[in-house]
PDB file of C-alpha atoms in Angstrom:
ATOM      1  CA  MET S  49      46.210  -6.429 -96.333  1.00 88.00           C
ATOM      2  CA  ILE S  50      46.452  -4.721 -92.960  1.00 94.00           C
ATOM      3  CA  ASP S  51      47.426  -1.044 -93.057  1.00 95.00           C
ATOM      4  CA  VAL S  52      49.101   0.202 -89.884  1.00 96.00           C
ATOM      5  CA  LEU S  53      50.493   3.276 -88.192  1.00 96.00           C
ATOM      6  CA  VAL S  54      53.596   3.301 -85.999  1.00 97.00           C
ATOM      7  CA  ALA S  55      54.032   6.225 -83.588  1.00 95.00           C
ATOM      8  CA  ASP S  56      57.283   6.610 -81.636  1.00 95.00           C
ATOM      9  CA  ASP S  57      59.411   9.673 -80.959  1.00 93.00           C
ATOM     10  CA  GLU S  58      62.600   7.595 -80.861  1.00 94.00           C
ATOM     11  CA  GLN S  59      63.694   7.067 -84.466  1.00 95.00           C
ATOM     12  CA  PRO S  60      65.717   3.854 -83.900  1.00 95.00           C
ATOM     13  CA  ALA S  61      62.771   2.203 -82.147  1.00 95.00           C
ATOM     14  CA  LEU S  62      60.391   3.348 -84.884  1.00 96.00           C
ATOM     15  CA  ASP S  63      62.695   2.074 -87.645  1.00 96.00           C
ATOM     16  CA  GLU S  64      63.112  -1.292 -85.916  1.00 96.00           C
ATOM     17  CA  LEU S  65      59.364  -1.811 -85.551  1.00 97.00           C
ATOM     18  CA  VAL S  66      58.767  -0.839 -89.178  1.00 97.00           C
ATOM     19  CA  HIS S  67      61.451  -3.342 -90.200  1.00 96.00           C
ATOM     20  CA  LEU S  68      59.794  -6.114 -88.203  1.00 97.00           C
ATOM     21  CA  LEU S  69      56.368  -5.277 -89.620  1.00 97.00           C
ATOM     22  CA  ARG S  70      57.676  -5.456 -93.184  1.00 96.00           C
ATOM     23  CA  GLY S  71      58.596  -9.058 -92.467  1.00 95.00           C
ATOM     24  CA  ASP S  72      54.906  -9.960 -92.020  1.00 94.00           C
ATOM     25  CA  ASP S  73      53.251 -10.555 -95.392  1.00 94.00           C
ATOM     26  CA  ARG S  74      49.846  -9.522 -93.994  1.00 94.00           C
ATOM     27  CA  ILE S  75      50.984  -5.917 -93.510  1.00 96.00           C
ATOM     28  CA  GLY S  76      50.179  -3.410 -96.246  1.00 95.00           C
ATOM     29  CA  ASP S  77      50.941   0.295 -95.974  1.00 96.00           C
ATOM     30  CA  ILE S  78      52.894   1.509 -92.936  1.00 97.00           C
ATOM     31  CA  LEU S  79      52.397   5.106 -91.814  1.00 96.00           C
ATOM     32  CA  THR S  80      54.850   6.571 -89.317  1.00 96.00           C
ATOM     33  CA  ALA S  81      54.580   9.419 -86.812  1.00 94.00           C
ATOM     34  CA  SER S  82      57.063  10.911 -84.365  1.00 92.00           C
ATOM     35  CA  SER S  83      54.453  12.437 -82.037  1.00 90.00           C
ATOM     36  CA  GLY S  84      50.911  11.905 -80.883  1.00 88.00           C
ATOM     37  CA  ALA S  85      49.707  15.027 -82.683  1.00 87.00           C
ATOM     38  CA  ASP S  86      51.246  13.834 -85.955  1.00 90.00           C
ATOM     39  CA  ALA S  87      49.629  10.419 -85.535  1.00 90.00           C
ATOM     40  CA  LEU S  88      46.222  11.926 -84.852  1.00 86.00           C
ATOM     41  CA  ARG S  89      46.509  14.205 -87.891  1.00 87.00           C
ATOM     42  CA  GLN S  90      47.364  11.279 -90.160  1.00 89.00           C
ATOM     43  CA  LEU S  91      44.555   9.105 -88.857  1.00 86.00           C
ATOM     44  CA  SER S  92      42.036  11.901 -89.379  1.00 81.00           C
ATOM     45  CA  GLU S  93      42.888  11.633 -93.083  1.00 84.00           C
ATOM     46  CA  ARG S  94      43.614   7.918 -93.506  1.00 87.00           C
ATOM     47  CA  VAL S  95      42.087   4.722 -92.114  1.00 89.00           C
ATOM     48  CA  VAL S  96      44.401   2.032 -90.756  1.00 93.00           C
ATOM     49  CA  GLN S  97      43.535  -1.200 -89.018  1.00 93.00           C
ATOM     50  CA  ILE S  98      46.227  -1.152 -86.301  1.00 95.00           C
ATOM     51  CA  ALA S  99      48.040   1.670 -84.499  1.00 95.00           C
ATOM     52  CA  PHE S 100      51.280   0.698 -82.745  1.00 96.00           C
ATOM     53  CA  LEU S 101      51.825   3.383 -80.116  1.00 94.00           C
ATOM     54  CA  ASP S 102      54.698   4.233 -77.825  1.00 93.00           C
ATOM     55  CA  ILE S 103      53.328   5.529 -74.516  1.00 89.00           C
ATOM     56  CA  HIS S 104      55.821   8.280 -73.680  1.00 89.00           C
ATOM     57  CA  MET S 105      55.804  10.749 -76.566  1.00 88.00           C
ATOM     58  CA  PRO S 106      55.980  14.563 -76.579  1.00 82.00           C
ATOM     59  CA  GLY S 107      52.670  16.365 -76.621  1.00 80.00           C
ATOM     60  CA  LEU S 108      50.119  13.560 -76.462  1.00 81.00           C
ATOM     61  CA  LEU S 109      50.954  10.409 -74.556  1.00 85.00           C
ATOM     62  CA  GLY S 110      50.133   7.178 -76.323  1.00 87.00           C
ATOM     63  CA  THR S 111      47.340   6.543 -73.828  1.00 87.00           C
ATOM     64  CA  GLU S 112      45.881  10.002 -74.501  1.00 88.00           C
ATOM     65  CA  LEU S 113      46.141   9.322 -78.213  1.00 88.00           C
ATOM     66  CA  ALA S 114      44.244   6.058 -77.821  1.00 87.00           C
ATOM     67  CA  ARG S 115      41.432   7.949 -76.080  1.00 85.00           C
ATOM     68  CA  ALA S 116      41.359  10.479 -78.929  1.00 85.00           C
ATOM     69  CA  PHE S 117      40.949   7.628 -81.426  1.00 82.00           C
ATOM     70  CA  LEU S 118      37.503   6.953 -79.981  1.00 75.00           C
ATOM     71  CA  ALA S 119      36.262  10.070 -81.771  1.00 72.00           C
ATOM     72  CA  LEU S 120      37.309   8.710 -85.174  1.00 75.00           C
ATOM     73  CA  ALA S 121      34.683   7.225 -87.453  1.00 73.00           C
ATOM     74  CA  GLU S 122      36.790   4.062 -87.865  1.00 80.00           C
ATOM     75  CA  PRO S 123      39.219   3.857 -84.927  1.00 85.00           C
ATOM     76  CA  PRO S 124      42.107   1.409 -85.308  1.00 91.00           C
ATOM     77  CA  ALA S 125      42.932  -1.403 -82.936  1.00 91.00           C
ATOM     78  CA  VAL S 126      45.625  -0.184 -80.551  1.00 91.00           C
ATOM     79  CA  VAL S 127      48.790  -2.067 -79.661  1.00 93.00           C
ATOM     80  CA  PHE S 128      51.019  -0.307 -77.150  1.00 91.00           C
ATOM     81  CA  VAL S 129      54.753  -0.762 -77.697  1.00 91.00           C
ATOM     82  CA  THR S 130      56.639   0.575 -74.703  1.00 87.00           C
ATOM     83  CA  ALA S 131      59.444   0.121 -72.212  1.00 85.00           C
ATOM     84  CA  ASP S 132      56.977   1.036 -69.430  1.00 79.00           C
ATOM     85  CA  ASP S 133      55.628  -2.153 -67.874  1.00 71.00           C
ATOM     86  CA  ALA S 134      53.395  -0.295 -65.382  1.00 69.00           C
ATOM     87  CA  ARG S 135      50.646   0.879 -67.754  1.00 65.00           C
ATOM     88  CA  ALA S 136      49.018  -2.467 -68.564  1.00 66.00           C
ATOM     89  CA  VAL S 137      45.906  -1.797 -66.458  1.00 63.00           C
ATOM     90  CA  GLU S 138      45.388   1.555 -68.162  1.00 69.00           C
ATOM     91  CA  ALA S 139      45.839  -0.187 -71.506  1.00 68.00           C
ATOM     92  CA  PHE S 140      43.069  -2.598 -70.538  1.00 65.00           C
ATOM     93  CA  GLU S 141      40.762   0.287 -69.669  1.00 67.00           C
ATOM     94  CA  LEU S 142      41.409   1.695 -73.138  1.00 74.00           C
ATOM     95  CA  ARG S 143      40.543  -1.674 -74.733  1.00 75.00           C
ATOM     96  CA  ALA S 144      44.028  -2.121 -76.181  1.00 81.00           C
ATOM     97  CA  ALA S 145      44.422  -5.245 -78.279  1.00 83.00           C
ATOM     98  CA  ASP S 146      47.889  -5.943 -76.890  1.00 85.00           C
ATOM     99  CA  TYR S 147      50.762  -4.535 -74.861  1.00 85.00           C
ATOM    100  CA  LEU S 148      54.304  -5.180 -76.091  1.00 87.00           C
ATOM    101  CA  LEU S 149      57.409  -4.473 -74.066  1.00 87.00           C
ATOM    102  CA  LYS S 150      60.562  -3.231 -75.785  1.00 89.00           C
ATOM    103  CA  PRO S 151      62.688  -4.656 -77.236  1.00 91.00           C
ATOM    104  CA  VAL S 152      60.046  -6.295 -79.420  1.00 92.00           C
ATOM    105  CA  ARG S 153      60.690  -9.764 -80.798  1.00 92.00           C
ATOM    106  CA  SER S 154      59.339 -10.690 -84.222  1.00 93.00           C
ATOM    107  CA  GLU S 155      57.441 -13.722 -82.872  1.00 93.00           C
ATOM    108  CA  ARG S 156      55.752 -11.593 -80.194  1.00 92.00           C
ATOM    109  CA  LEU S 157      54.820  -8.956 -82.770  1.00 94.00           C
ATOM    110  CA  ARG S 158      53.292 -11.598 -84.984  1.00 93.00           C
ATOM    111  CA  ARG S 159      51.193 -12.854 -82.080  1.00 90.00           C
ATOM    112  CA  ALA S 160      49.956  -9.304 -81.483  1.00 90.00           C
ATOM    113  CA  ILE S 161      48.836  -9.062 -85.106  1.00 93.00           C
ATOM    114  CA  ASP S 162      47.211 -12.491 -84.800  1.00 90.00           C
ATOM    115  CA  ARG S 163      45.316 -11.181 -81.778  1.00 83.00           C
ATOM    116  CA  VAL S 164      44.023  -8.140 -83.655  1.00 86.00           C
ATOM    117  CA  VAL S 165      42.836 -10.363 -86.498  1.00 85.00           C
ATOM    118  CA  GLU S 166      41.195 -12.696 -83.986  1.00 78.00           C
ATOM    119  CA  LEU S 167      39.503  -9.809 -82.177  1.00 71.00           C
ATOM    120  CA  GLY S 168      38.134  -8.559 -85.462  1.00 70.00           C
ATOM    121  CA  GLU S 169      36.613 -11.960 -86.139  1.00 54.00           C
ATOM    122  CA  THR S 170      34.975 -12.187 -82.702  1.00 46.00           C
ATOM    123  CA  ALA S 171      33.837  -8.577 -82.282  1.00 45.00           C
ATOM    124  CA  VAL S 172      30.289  -9.394 -83.364  1.00 38.00           C
ATOM    125  CA  SER S 173      29.915 -11.842 -80.478  1.00 41.00           C
ATOM    126  CA  GLY S 174      31.022  -9.243 -77.932  1.00 46.00           C
ATOM    127  CA  ASP S 175      33.806 -11.491 -76.635  1.00 50.00           C
ATOM    128  CA  GLU S 176      36.715  -9.279 -77.605  1.00 58.00           C
ATOM    129  CA  GLU S 177      37.407  -7.774 -74.186  1.00 71.00           C
ATOM    130  CA  ALA S 178      40.749  -8.753 -72.701  1.00 70.00           C
ATOM    131  CA  ILE S 179      42.364  -8.096 -69.339  1.00 77.00           C
ATOM    132  CA  PRO S 180      46.127  -7.745 -68.823  1.00 71.00           C
ATOM    133  CA  VAL S 181      47.652 -10.112 -66.288  1.00 74.00           C
ATOM    134  CA  THR S 182      51.226 -10.466 -65.077  1.00 68.00           C
ATOM    135  CA  VAL S 183      52.846 -13.863 -65.569  1.00 66.00           C
ATOM    136  CA  GLY S 184      56.364 -13.762 -64.184  1.00 63.00           C
ATOM    137  CA  SER S 185      58.002 -10.742 -65.787  1.00 55.00           C
ATOM    138  CA  ALA S 186      55.655 -10.727 -68.796  1.00 59.00           C
ATOM    139  CA  VAL S 187      52.294  -9.060 -69.363  1.00 62.00           C
ATOM    140  CA  ARG S 188      49.701 -11.208 -71.100  1.00 69.00           C
ATOM    141  CA  PHE S 189      46.035 -10.726 -71.940  1.00 73.00           C
ATOM    142  CA  VAL S 190      43.197 -12.987 -70.797  1.00 81.00           C
ATOM    143  CA  HIS S 191      40.168 -12.865 -73.082  1.00 81.00           C
ATOM    144  CA  ARG S 192      36.750 -12.689 -71.472  1.00 87.00           C
ATOM    145  CA  ARG S 193      35.524 -15.566 -73.634  1.00 87.00           C
ATOM    146  CA  ASP S 194      38.160 -17.816 -72.011  1.00 89.00           C
ATOM    147  CA  VAL S 195      37.010 -17.065 -68.450  1.00 93.00           C
ATOM    148  CA  ARG S 196      34.805 -19.773 -66.916  1.00 94.00           C
ATOM    149  CA  TRP S 197      34.205 -18.272 -63.507  1.00 95.00           C
ATOM    150  CA  VAL S 198      35.371 -15.368 -61.343  1.00 96.00           C
ATOM    151  CA  GLN S 199      36.211 -15.459 -57.654  1.00 96.00           C
ATOM    152  CA  ALA S 200      36.196 -12.296 -55.533  1.00 96.00           C
ATOM    153  CA  GLN S 201      39.246 -11.708 -53.346  1.00 93.00           C
ATOM    154  CA  GLY S 202      38.726  -8.374 -51.608  1.00 91.00           C
ATOM    155  CA  ASP S 203      39.243  -5.564 -54.104  1.00 89.00           C
ATOM    156  CA  TYR S 204      40.733  -8.107 -56.512  1.00 91.00           C
ATOM    157  CA  SER S 205      39.223 -10.853 -58.639  1.00 93.00           C
ATOM    158  CA  ARG S 206      40.664 -14.180 -59.725  1.00 94.00           C
ATOM    159  CA  LEU S 207      39.834 -15.188 -63.287  1.00 94.00           C
ATOM    160  CA  HIS S 208      39.590 -18.945 -63.792  1.00 94.00           C
ATOM    161  CA  THR S 209      40.101 -19.841 -67.442  1.00 91.00           C
ATOM    162  CA  ASP S 210      39.530 -22.769 -69.789  1.00 84.00           C
ATOM    163  CA  ASP S 211      43.121 -23.934 -69.403  1.00 82.00           C
ATOM    164  CA  GLY S 212      42.787 -24.205 -65.628  1.00 80.00           C
ATOM    165  CA  SER S 213      44.736 -21.050 -64.814  1.00 82.00           C
ATOM    166  CA  GLY S 214      43.655 -18.580 -62.135  1.00 89.00           C
ATOM    167  CA  HIS S 215      44.813 -15.009 -62.753  1.00 88.00           C
ATOM    168  CA  LEU S 216      44.541 -12.366 -60.025  1.00 88.00           C
ATOM    169  CA  VAL S 217      43.570  -8.913 -61.342  1.00 85.00           C
ATOM    170  CA  ARG S 218      43.045  -5.617 -59.526  1.00 82.00           C
ATOM    171  CA  ILE S 219      39.381  -5.279 -60.465  1.00 87.00           C
ATOM    172  CA  PRO S 220      36.535  -5.862 -57.963  1.00 91.00           C
ATOM    173  CA  ILE S 221      33.981  -8.487 -58.920  1.00 94.00           C
ATOM    174  CA  SER S 222      31.206  -5.866 -58.749  1.00 93.00           C
ATOM    175  CA  GLU S 223      32.833  -3.978 -61.616  1.00 90.00           C
ATOM    176  CA  LEU S 224      33.247  -7.120 -63.700  1.00 92.00           C
ATOM    177  CA  GLU S 225      29.605  -7.971 -63.000  1.00 92.00           C
ATOM    178  CA  SER S 226      28.415  -4.624 -64.362  1.00 89.00           C
ATOM    179  CA  ARG S 227      30.528  -5.009 -67.495  1.00 86.00           C
ATOM    180  CA  TRP S 228      30.081  -8.721 -68.182  1.00 90.00           C
ATOM    181  CA  THR S 229      26.430  -9.447 -67.386  1.00 87.00           C
ATOM    182  CA  ASP S 230      25.405  -8.700 -70.981  1.00 84.00           C
ATOM    183  CA  ALA S 231      28.080 -11.148 -72.163  1.00 86.00           C
ATOM    184  CA  GLY S 232      26.453 -14.096 -70.374  1.00 88.00           C
ATOM    185  CA  PHE S 233      28.020 -13.936 -66.908  1.00 93.00           C
ATOM    186  CA  ILE S 234      25.791 -14.493 -63.861  1.00 94.00           C
ATOM    187  CA  ARG S 235      26.504 -13.324 -60.312  1.00 95.00           C
ATOM    188  CA  ILE S 236      25.691 -16.375 -58.204  1.00 95.00           C
ATOM    189  CA  HIS S 237      27.182 -15.358 -54.852  1.00 96.00           C
ATOM    190  CA  ARG S 238      28.862 -12.331 -53.303  1.00 95.00           C
ATOM    191  CA  SER S 239      32.171 -14.083 -53.999  1.00 96.00           C
ATOM    192  CA  TRP S 240      31.423 -15.837 -57.283  1.00 96.00           C
ATOM    193  CA  MET S 241      30.351 -15.111 -60.847  1.00 96.00           C
ATOM    194  CA  VAL S 242      30.095 -17.719 -63.600  1.00 95.00           C
ATOM    195  CA  ARG S 243      29.847 -17.749 -67.388  1.00 93.00           C
ATOM    196  CA  SER S 244      26.491 -19.368 -68.081  1.00 90.00           C
ATOM    197  CA  ALA S 245      27.772 -21.267 -71.128  1.00 88.00           C
ATOM    198  CA  ALA S 246      30.380 -22.965 -68.918  1.00 91.00           C
ATOM    199  CA  VAL S 247      27.827 -24.360 -66.438  1.00 91.00           C
ATOM    200  CA  THR S 248      27.487 -28.140 -66.744  1.00 91.00           C
ATOM    201  CA  GLU S 249      25.225 -28.937 -63.787  1.00 90.00           C
ATOM    202  CA  VAL S 250      22.697 -27.028 -61.671  1.00 91.00           C
ATOM    203  CA  ARG S 251      21.515 -27.855 -58.140  1.00 90.00           C
ATOM    204  CA  LEU S 252      19.333 -25.012 -56.905  1.00 88.00           C
ATOM    205  CA  SER S 253      17.180 -26.920 -54.421  1.00 85.00           C
ATOM    206  CA  GLY S 254      18.213 -28.197 -51.011  1.00 82.00           C
ATOM    207  CA  ALA S 255      20.267 -26.599 -48.286  1.00 86.00           C
ATOM    208  CA  GLU S 256      23.369 -25.892 -50.391  1.00 91.00           C
ATOM    209  CA  PRO S 257      22.442 -24.720 -53.896  1.00 93.00           C
ATOM    210  CA  SER S 258      25.266 -24.766 -56.411  1.00 94.00           C
ATOM    211  CA  VAL S 259      26.229 -24.793 -60.059  1.00 93.00           C
ATOM    212  CA  SER S 260      29.074 -26.842 -61.477  1.00 93.00           C
ATOM    213  CA  VAL S 261      31.654 -26.059 -64.110  1.00 93.00           C
ATOM    214  CA  GLY S 262      33.033 -29.462 -64.950  1.00 91.00           C
ATOM    215  CA  ALA S 263      34.271 -30.990 -61.693  1.00 92.00           C
ATOM    216  CA  ILE S 264      34.187 -27.642 -59.847  1.00 93.00           C
ATOM    217  CA  ALA S 265      31.082 -26.865 -57.761  1.00 94.00           C
ATOM    218  CA  LEU S 266      30.429 -23.179 -57.057  1.00 95.00           C
ATOM    219  CA  PRO S 267      28.052 -22.093 -54.259  1.00 95.00           C
ATOM    220  CA  VAL S 268      24.897 -20.152 -55.090  1.00 95.00           C
ATOM    221  CA  SER S 269      23.589 -17.674 -52.540  1.00 94.00           C
ATOM    222  CA  ARG S 270      20.055 -18.622 -51.495  1.00 92.00           C
ATOM    223  CA  ARG S 271      18.800 -15.087 -52.114  1.00 92.00           C
ATOM    224  CA  LEU S 272      20.154 -15.285 -55.680  1.00 93.00           C
ATOM    225  CA  VAL S 273      18.600 -18.664 -56.509  1.00 92.00           C
ATOM    226  CA  PRO S 274      15.584 -17.103 -58.345  1.00 91.00           C
ATOM    227  CA  THR S 275      17.875 -14.806 -60.330  1.00 89.00           C
ATOM    228  CA  VAL S 276      20.223 -17.625 -61.285  1.00 90.00           C
ATOM    229  CA  ARG S 277      17.334 -19.916 -62.225  1.00 88.00           C
ATOM    230  CA  ASP S 278      15.719 -17.232 -64.380  1.00 86.00           C
ATOM    231  CA  ALA S 279      19.020 -16.414 -66.113  1.00 84.00           C
ATOM    232  CA  LEU S 280      19.646 -20.057 -66.975  1.00 80.00           C
ATOM    233  CA  LEU S 281      16.075 -20.586 -68.155  1.00 72.00           C
ATOM    234  CA  ARG S 282      16.317 -17.611 -70.530  1.00 65.00           C
ATOM    235  CA  GLY S 283      18.113 -19.777 -73.029  1.00 48.00           C
ATOM    236  CA  GLU S 284      21.308 -19.843 -70.963  1.00 47.00           C
ATOM    237  CA  SER S 285      20.917 -23.363 -69.641  1.00 43.00           C
ATOM    238  CA  PRO S 286      23.924 -25.652 -69.194  1.00 42.00           C
ATOM    239  CA  ALA S 287      25.401 -27.044 -72.392  1.00 38.00           C
TER     240      ALA S 287
END
């Protein structure tokens, strides 16, 4: 069973979320808090697996509360539940598992719980990081493990995923490189980075070195050819 905490200073919103959670047979005990301070006090005494946090609460904001959780011996996964659709990037920086916009639908809440369970199962592999992207009027999360290659676009990056989508995020490729190199990503060009496990063909000799991800050929900078070759030879060769 999954024990959770719900923190919201608006009682109707808190009651509605508790009601929806009780409809999921995976949920065990549900703690409630009407402020960030109350939530932090409860979690210093009791371990839960998920904390559903409103962002705008008196005292501690939900984002500040999520940062405070990092000091706990067993911090919960955080799911923000808010009417504020402008904090998704900050939620990403705090490693939130999901970001739900009010009013919350039961199907969307269930998917958030599914995501937390999934993240728990993949945490050992280091593939749990997710980035919020805007799709129409909705905020969704793209998991790092689903990204095949990254294309730099100024101070932005476009994430190309397994399903063929390309999501533009406000994160420079240099920052993604520093965070994702240990997860098997290789910088192959000033404008390109690729997940080594996604590479299907390598052509590092000749005038135009490249690596391919399926039918897509990505250019490799000549100065990076030795680095790319060494990275692939270290057990990261194409599948």
